[in-house]
mmCIF file of C-alpha atoms in Angstrom:
data_model
loop_
_atom_site.group_PDB
_atom_site.id
_atom_site.type_symbol
_atom_site.label_atom_id
_atom_site.label_comp_id
_atom_site.label_asym_id
_atom_site.label_seq_id
_atom_site.Cartn_x
_atom_site.Cartn_y
_atom_site.Cartn_z
ATOM 1 C CA GLU E 394 -29.838 0.967 36.778
ATOM 2 C CA THR E 395 -29.224 2.385 33.309
ATOM 3 C CA GLY E 396 -26.573 4.517 31.631
ATOM 4 C CA VAL E 397 -23.028 5.076 32.818
ATOM 5 C CA THR E 398 -22.356 5.243 36.550
ATOM 6 C CA GLN E 399 -19.174 6.692 38.041
ATOM 7 C CA THR E 400 -18.008 6.465 41.632
ATOM 8 C CA PRO E 401 -17.032 8.310 43.672
ATOM 9 C CA ARG E 402 -18.546 11.642 42.607
ATOM 10 C CA HIS E 403 -15.959 13.598 44.585
ATOM 11 C CA LEU E 404 -12.474 12.613 45.726
ATOM 12 C CA VAL E 405 -9.824 14.506 47.630
ATOM 13 C CA MET E 406 -6.453 12.803 47.856
ATOM 14 C CA GLY E 407 -2.942 13.594 48.936
ATOM 15 C CA MET E 408 -0.040 13.317 46.548
ATOM 16 C CA THR E 409 1.169 10.088 48.177
ATOM 17 C CA ASN E 410 -2.215 8.338 48.214
ATOM 18 C CA LYS E 411 -3.445 5.539 45.996
ATOM 19 C CA LYS E 412 -7.085 5.590 44.930
ATOM 20 C CA SER E 413 -9.258 4.192 42.152
ATOM 21 C CA LEU E 414 -12.110 5.589 40.088
ATOM 22 C CA LYS E 415 -14.815 3.203 38.973
ATOM 23 C CA CYS E 416 -17.068 3.281 35.927
ATOM 24 C CA GLU E 417 -19.894 0.899 35.069
ATOM 25 C CA GLN E 418 -22.137 0.859 31.995
ATOM 26 C CA HIS E 419 -25.387 -1.047 31.497
ATOM 27 C CA LEU E 420 -25.932 -0.158 27.853
ATOM 28 C CA GLY E 421 -24.364 -3.176 26.163
ATOM 29 C CA HIS E 422 -21.687 -0.956 24.647
ATOM 30 C CA ASN E 423 -18.349 -2.512 23.750
ATOM 31 C CA ALA E 424 -16.083 0.543 23.940
ATOM 32 C CA MET E 425 -15.237 2.572 27.034
ATOM 33 C CA TYR E 426 -13.199 5.727 27.528
ATOM 34 C CA TRP E 427 -11.563 7.885 30.170
ATOM 35 C CA TYR E 428 -11.476 11.654 29.624
ATOM 36 C CA LYS E 429 -9.991 14.471 31.668
ATOM 37 C CA GLN E 430 -11.731 17.842 31.775
ATOM 38 C CA SER E 431 -9.815 20.771 33.227
ATOM 39 C CA ALA E 432 -11.014 24.337 33.491
ATOM 40 C CA LYS E 433 -10.734 26.279 30.239
ATOM 41 C CA LYS E 434 -9.470 23.271 28.267
ATOM 42 C CA PRO E 435 -11.230 20.977 25.790
ATOM 43 C CA LEU E 436 -11.933 17.426 26.858
ATOM 44 C CA GLU E 437 -8.741 15.375 26.772
ATOM 45 C CA LEU E 438 -8.899 11.715 25.805
ATOM 46 C CA MET E 439 -6.839 9.545 28.156
ATOM 47 C CA PHE E 440 -7.595 5.892 27.402
ATOM 48 C CA VAL E 441 -9.778 3.846 25.072
ATOM 49 C CA TYR E 442 -10.828 0.244 25.565
ATOM 50 C CA SER E 443 -12.570 -1.879 22.981
ATOM 51 C CA LEU E 444 -13.821 -5.288 24.078
ATOM 52 C CA GLU E 445 -11.582 -5.069 27.140
ATOM 53 C CA GLU E 446 -8.472 -4.390 25.083
ATOM 54 C CA ARG E 447 -6.720 -1.048 25.373
ATOM 55 C CA VAL E 448 -6.537 0.546 21.940
ATOM 56 C CA GLU E 449 -5.358 4.023 22.864
ATOM 57 C CA ASN E 450 -3.110 5.501 25.512
ATOM 58 C CA ASN E 451 -2.948 9.165 24.730
ATOM 59 C CA SER E 452 0.480 9.974 26.217
ATOM 60 C CA VAL E 453 -0.884 9.774 29.730
ATOM 61 C CA PRO E 454 1.625 9.751 32.637
ATOM 62 C CA SER E 455 2.157 6.384 34.269
ATOM 63 C CA ARG E 456 0.704 7.640 37.542
ATOM 64 C CA PHE E 457 -2.649 6.947 35.835
ATOM 65 C CA SER E 458 -3.270 3.236 35.271
ATOM 66 C CA PRO E 459 -6.460 1.973 33.600
ATOM 67 C CA GLU E 460 -8.034 -1.432 34.002
ATOM 68 C CA CYS E 461 -10.912 -2.989 32.086
ATOM 69 C CA PRO E 462 -11.817 -6.389 33.554
ATOM 70 C CA ASN E 463 -14.891 -6.819 31.322
ATOM 71 C CA SER E 464 -16.918 -4.820 28.810
ATOM 72 C CA SER E 465 -19.120 -3.289 31.536
ATOM 73 C CA HIS E 466 -16.486 -2.053 33.958
ATOM 74 C CA LEU E 467 -13.615 0.367 33.736
ATOM 75 C CA PHE E 468 -11.265 1.549 36.446
ATOM 76 C CA LEU E 469 -8.687 4.306 36.674
ATOM 77 C CA HIS E 470 -6.045 3.647 39.324
ATOM 78 C CA LEU E 471 -4.320 6.737 40.666
ATOM 79 C CA HIS E 472 -1.030 7.002 42.545
ATOM 80 C CA THR E 473 1.402 9.789 43.433
ATOM 81 C CA LEU E 474 -0.657 12.391 41.630
ATOM 82 C CA GLN E 475 0.257 16.055 41.282
ATOM 83 C CA PRO E 476 -1.921 19.080 42.055
ATOM 84 C CA GLU E 477 -2.219 19.782 38.314
ATOM 85 C CA ASP E 478 -4.042 16.447 37.986
ATOM 86 C CA SER E 479 -7.018 17.982 39.773
ATOM 87 C CA ALA E 480 -9.888 17.898 37.277
ATOM 88 C CA LEU E 481 -13.213 16.299 36.392
ATOM 89 C CA TYR E 482 -12.594 12.739 35.186
ATOM 90 C CA LEU E 483 -15.270 11.459 32.859
ATOM 91 C CA CYS E 484 -16.009 7.929 31.758
ATOM 92 C CA ALA E 485 -17.912 7.318 28.545
ATOM 93 C CA SER E 486 -19.098 4.376 26.491
ATOM 94 C CA SER E 487 -20.157 3.813 22.898
ATOM 95 C CA GLN E 488 -21.201 1.056 20.544
ATOM 96 C CA GLY E 489 -17.750 0.692 19.046
ATOM 97 C CA PHE E 490 -15.679 1.741 16.082
ATOM 98 C CA THR E 491 -17.440 0.381 13.015
ATOM 99 C CA GLY E 492 -20.150 2.090 11.045
ATOM 100 C CA VAL E 493 -21.564 5.521 11.804
ATOM 101 C CA HIS E 494 -20.564 6.955 15.144
ATOM 102 C CA TYR E 495 -23.581 8.091 17.137
ATOM 103 C CA GLY E 496 -21.767 9.667 20.049
ATOM 104 C CA TYR E 497 -20.956 8.753 23.592
ATOM 105 C CA THR E 498 -22.902 8.228 26.780
ATOM 106 C CA PHE E 499 -21.023 9.919 29.599
ATOM 107 C CA GLY E 500 -21.095 9.317 33.294
ATOM 108 C CA SER E 501 -21.548 12.179 35.746
ATOM 109 C CA GLY E 502 -17.817 12.305 36.413
ATOM 110 C CA THR E 503 -15.531 12.243 39.433
ATOM 111 C CA ARG E 504 -14.352 15.630 40.661
ATOM 112 C CA LEU E 505 -10.783 14.957 41.799
ATOM 113 C CA THR E 506 -8.803 17.339 43.969
ATOM 114 C CA VAL E 507 -5.143 16.584 44.693
ATOM 115 C CA VAL E 508 -3.766 18.341 47.758
ATOM 116 C CA THR I 190 -3.680 18.908 15.012
ATOM 117 C CA GLN I 191 -7.342 18.691 14.117
ATOM 118 C CA LEU I 192 -9.439 21.313 15.816
ATOM 119 C CA LEU I 193 -13.087 22.094 16.228
ATOM 120 C CA GLU I 194 -13.479 25.785 16.935
ATOM 121 C CA GLN I 195 -16.687 26.949 18.558
ATOM 122 C CA SER I 196 -17.997 30.473 18.641
ATOM 123 C CA PRO I 197 -18.855 32.356 20.638
ATOM 124 C CA GLN I 198 -16.945 31.094 23.669
ATOM 125 C CA PHE I 199 -19.338 32.776 26.087
ATOM 126 C CA LEU I 200 -22.883 34.005 25.651
ATOM 127 C CA SER I 201 -25.168 35.642 28.187
ATOM 128 C CA ILE I 202 -28.677 36.430 27.018
ATOM 129 C CA GLN I 203 -32.132 37.209 28.374
ATOM 130 C CA GLU I 204 -34.895 34.630 28.491
ATOM 131 C CA GLY I 205 -36.870 34.620 25.243
ATOM 132 C CA GLU I 206 -33.995 35.639 22.974
ATOM 133 C CA ASN I 207 -32.718 33.549 20.085
ATOM 134 C CA LEU I 208 -29.100 32.501 19.629
ATOM 135 C CA THR I 209 -26.807 30.548 17.328
ATOM 136 C CA VAL I 210 -23.643 28.665 18.216
ATOM 137 C CA TYR I 211 -21.136 27.709 15.539
ATOM 138 C CA CYS I 212 -18.733 24.807 15.232
ATOM 139 C CA ASN I 213 -16.065 25.017 12.525
ATOM 140 C CA SER I 214 -13.176 22.913 11.294
ATOM 141 C CA SER I 215 -10.934 22.461 8.293
ATOM 142 C CA SER I 216 -11.504 18.691 8.496
ATOM 143 C CA VAL I 217 -14.349 16.671 7.027
ATOM 144 C CA PHE I 218 -16.376 14.750 9.588
ATOM 145 C CA SER I 219 -18.160 11.472 8.977
ATOM 146 C CA SER I 220 -20.593 12.384 11.759
ATOM 147 C CA LEU I 221 -20.937 15.177 14.272
ATOM 148 C CA GLN I 222 -22.621 15.376 17.664
ATOM 149 C CA TRP I 223 -23.784 18.164 19.953
ATOM 150 C CA TYR I 224 -23.745 17.784 23.735
ATOM 151 C CA ARG I 225 -24.887 19.940 26.656
ATOM 152 C CA GLN I 226 -23.024 19.801 29.942
ATOM 153 C CA GLU I 227 -24.200 21.247 33.236
ATOM 154 C CA PRO I 228 -21.737 22.137 36.017
ATOM 155 C CA GLY I 229 -20.374 19.093 37.828
ATOM 156 C CA GLU I 230 -22.023 16.665 35.398
ATOM 157 C CA GLY I 231 -20.982 14.778 32.288
ATOM 158 C CA PRO I 232 -21.982 15.930 28.798
ATOM 159 C CA VAL I 233 -25.372 14.728 27.595
ATOM 160 C CA LEU I 234 -25.802 13.864 23.931
ATOM 161 C CA LEU I 235 -28.367 16.058 22.149
ATOM 162 C CA VAL I 236 -28.122 15.041 18.493
ATOM 163 C CA THR I 237 -26.074 13.305 15.801
ATOM 164 C CA VAL I 238 -25.877 14.629 12.240
ATOM 165 C CA VAL I 239 -24.436 12.524 9.464
ATOM 166 C CA THR I 240 -25.406 13.843 6.036
ATOM 167 C CA GLY I 241 -24.101 17.114 4.591
ATOM 168 C CA GLY I 242 -26.837 19.760 4.695
ATOM 169 C CA GLU I 243 -28.851 17.789 7.245
ATOM 170 C CA VAL I 244 -31.139 19.736 9.590
ATOM 171 C CA LYS I 245 -32.507 18.245 12.791
ATOM 172 C CA LYS I 246 -34.909 19.777 15.281
ATOM 173 C CA LEU I 247 -35.243 18.976 18.955
ATOM 174 C CA LYS I 248 -38.060 21.133 20.348
ATOM 175 C CA ARG I 249 -36.601 24.685 20.353
ATOM 176 C CA LEU I 250 -33.158 23.522 19.200
ATOM 177 C CA THR I 251 -32.261 23.326 15.500
ATOM 178 C CA PHE I 252 -29.054 21.647 14.394
ATOM 179 C CA GLN I 253 -27.520 21.980 10.940
ATOM 180 C CA PHE I 254 -24.603 20.115 9.372
ATOM 181 C CA GLY I 255 -22.713 22.010 6.675
ATOM 182 C CA ASP I 256 -22.927 20.833 3.088
ATOM 183 C CA ALA I 257 -19.220 19.957 3.102
ATOM 184 C CA ARG I 258 -19.476 18.323 6.554
ATOM 185 C CA LYS I 259 -16.818 20.650 7.970
ATOM 186 C CA ASP I 260 -19.062 22.791 10.131
ATOM 187 C CA SER I 261 -22.278 22.792 12.118
ATOM 188 C CA SER I 262 -24.562 25.196 13.918
ATOM 189 C CA LEU I 263 -26.974 25.040 16.818
ATOM 190 C CA HIS I 264 -29.833 27.531 16.928
ATOM 191 C CA ILE I 265 -31.971 27.970 20.044
ATOM 192 C CA THR I 266 -35.306 29.740 19.742
ATOM 193 C CA ALA I 267 -36.808 31.557 22.733
ATOM 194 C CA ALA I 268 -34.061 30.533 25.137
ATOM 195 C CA GLN I 269 -35.011 29.520 28.669
ATOM 196 C CA PRO I 270 -32.939 29.426 31.889
ATOM 197 C CA GLY I 271 -32.950 25.619 31.617
ATOM 198 C CA ASP I 272 -30.875 25.948 28.435
ATOM 199 C CA THR I 273 -27.963 27.264 30.510
ATOM 200 C CA GLY I 274 -24.852 25.109 30.205
ATOM 201 C CA LEU I 275 -21.741 24.282 28.228
ATOM 202 C CA TYR I 276 -22.474 23.269 24.640
ATOM 203 C CA LEU I 277 -19.939 21.013 22.957
ATOM 204 C CA CYS I 278 -19.712 19.823 19.407
ATOM 205 C CA ALA I 279 -17.683 16.708 18.629
ATOM 206 C CA GLY I 280 -16.934 14.740 15.540
ATOM 207 C CA VAL I 281 -15.239 11.786 13.980
ATOM 208 C CA VAL I 282 -12.632 12.191 11.276
ATOM 209 C CA GLY I 283 -11.936 9.105 9.245
ATOM 210 C CA ALA I 284 -12.875 5.489 9.776
ATOM 211 C CA ARG I 285 -11.449 4.777 13.235
ATOM 212 C CA THR I 286 -14.164 6.335 15.345
ATOM 213 C CA TYR I 287 -12.186 6.512 18.559
ATOM 214 C CA LYS I 288 -10.377 9.459 16.951
ATOM 215 C CA TYR I 289 -13.101 11.676 18.329
ATOM 216 C CA ILE I 290 -12.491 15.412 18.525
ATOM 217 C CA PHE I 291 -14.306 17.736 20.934
ATOM 218 C CA GLY I 292 -14.884 21.387 20.259
ATOM 219 C CA THR I 293 -13.621 24.219 22.437
ATOM 220 C CA GLY I 294 -17.098 24.727 23.937
ATOM 221 C CA THR I 295 -19.650 27.546 24.223
ATOM 222 C CA ARG I 296 -20.759 28.519 27.697
ATOM 223 C CA LEU I 297 -24.345 29.792 27.598
ATOM 224 C CA LYS I 298 -26.150 31.594 30.399
ATOM 225 C CA VAL I 299 -29.809 32.452 30.033
ATOM 226 C CA LEU I 300 -31.054 35.041 32.507
ATOM 227 C CA ALA I 301 -34.636 34.977 33.762
#
């Protein structure tokens, strides 16, 4: 399997639930990202990991908790979410932060609905 | 706040027509990418431009990076329904490439 794989593709959860989103990349990249995409808004960066170390937490509420156990896997743990957290959550990977940036490879996303 | 403004926001055209999408900023970018995103999917990288004035072609798509590296354009010749989607530009300002800025997006619909 190649590219960036996200599971699940769709998730409906209640405000009191706990769930996790999973992302896996098979590209040998050493940086991974979580983005949130809401209707009519630009992509919002949530978290950045480089070589399993978090290098950016873009003022994200604590009800979102990332985890990067190794350079190929990234998780986003969710708990006590709000309806306004409903969105498409995208994982991406890239070669890293040195030299010319050649863009990201994105996963297909998880469509999250909070009820 | 650094912004990448895209225009137009929405575009609906007939198959076979030509179109141009613009991406503008007041910041200088060390590189700039264009992506296409289909509904319910993640963005797919189309091209990277690095040098001011650079022009790249991908079949019917022509990408240009401004001389000052503050703006870019995407021109599609003889648009097809398969070109329908959300087009995003994105760029890096400065040396720390995780400071990656996405444009506001252009939603294109090509009618058969």
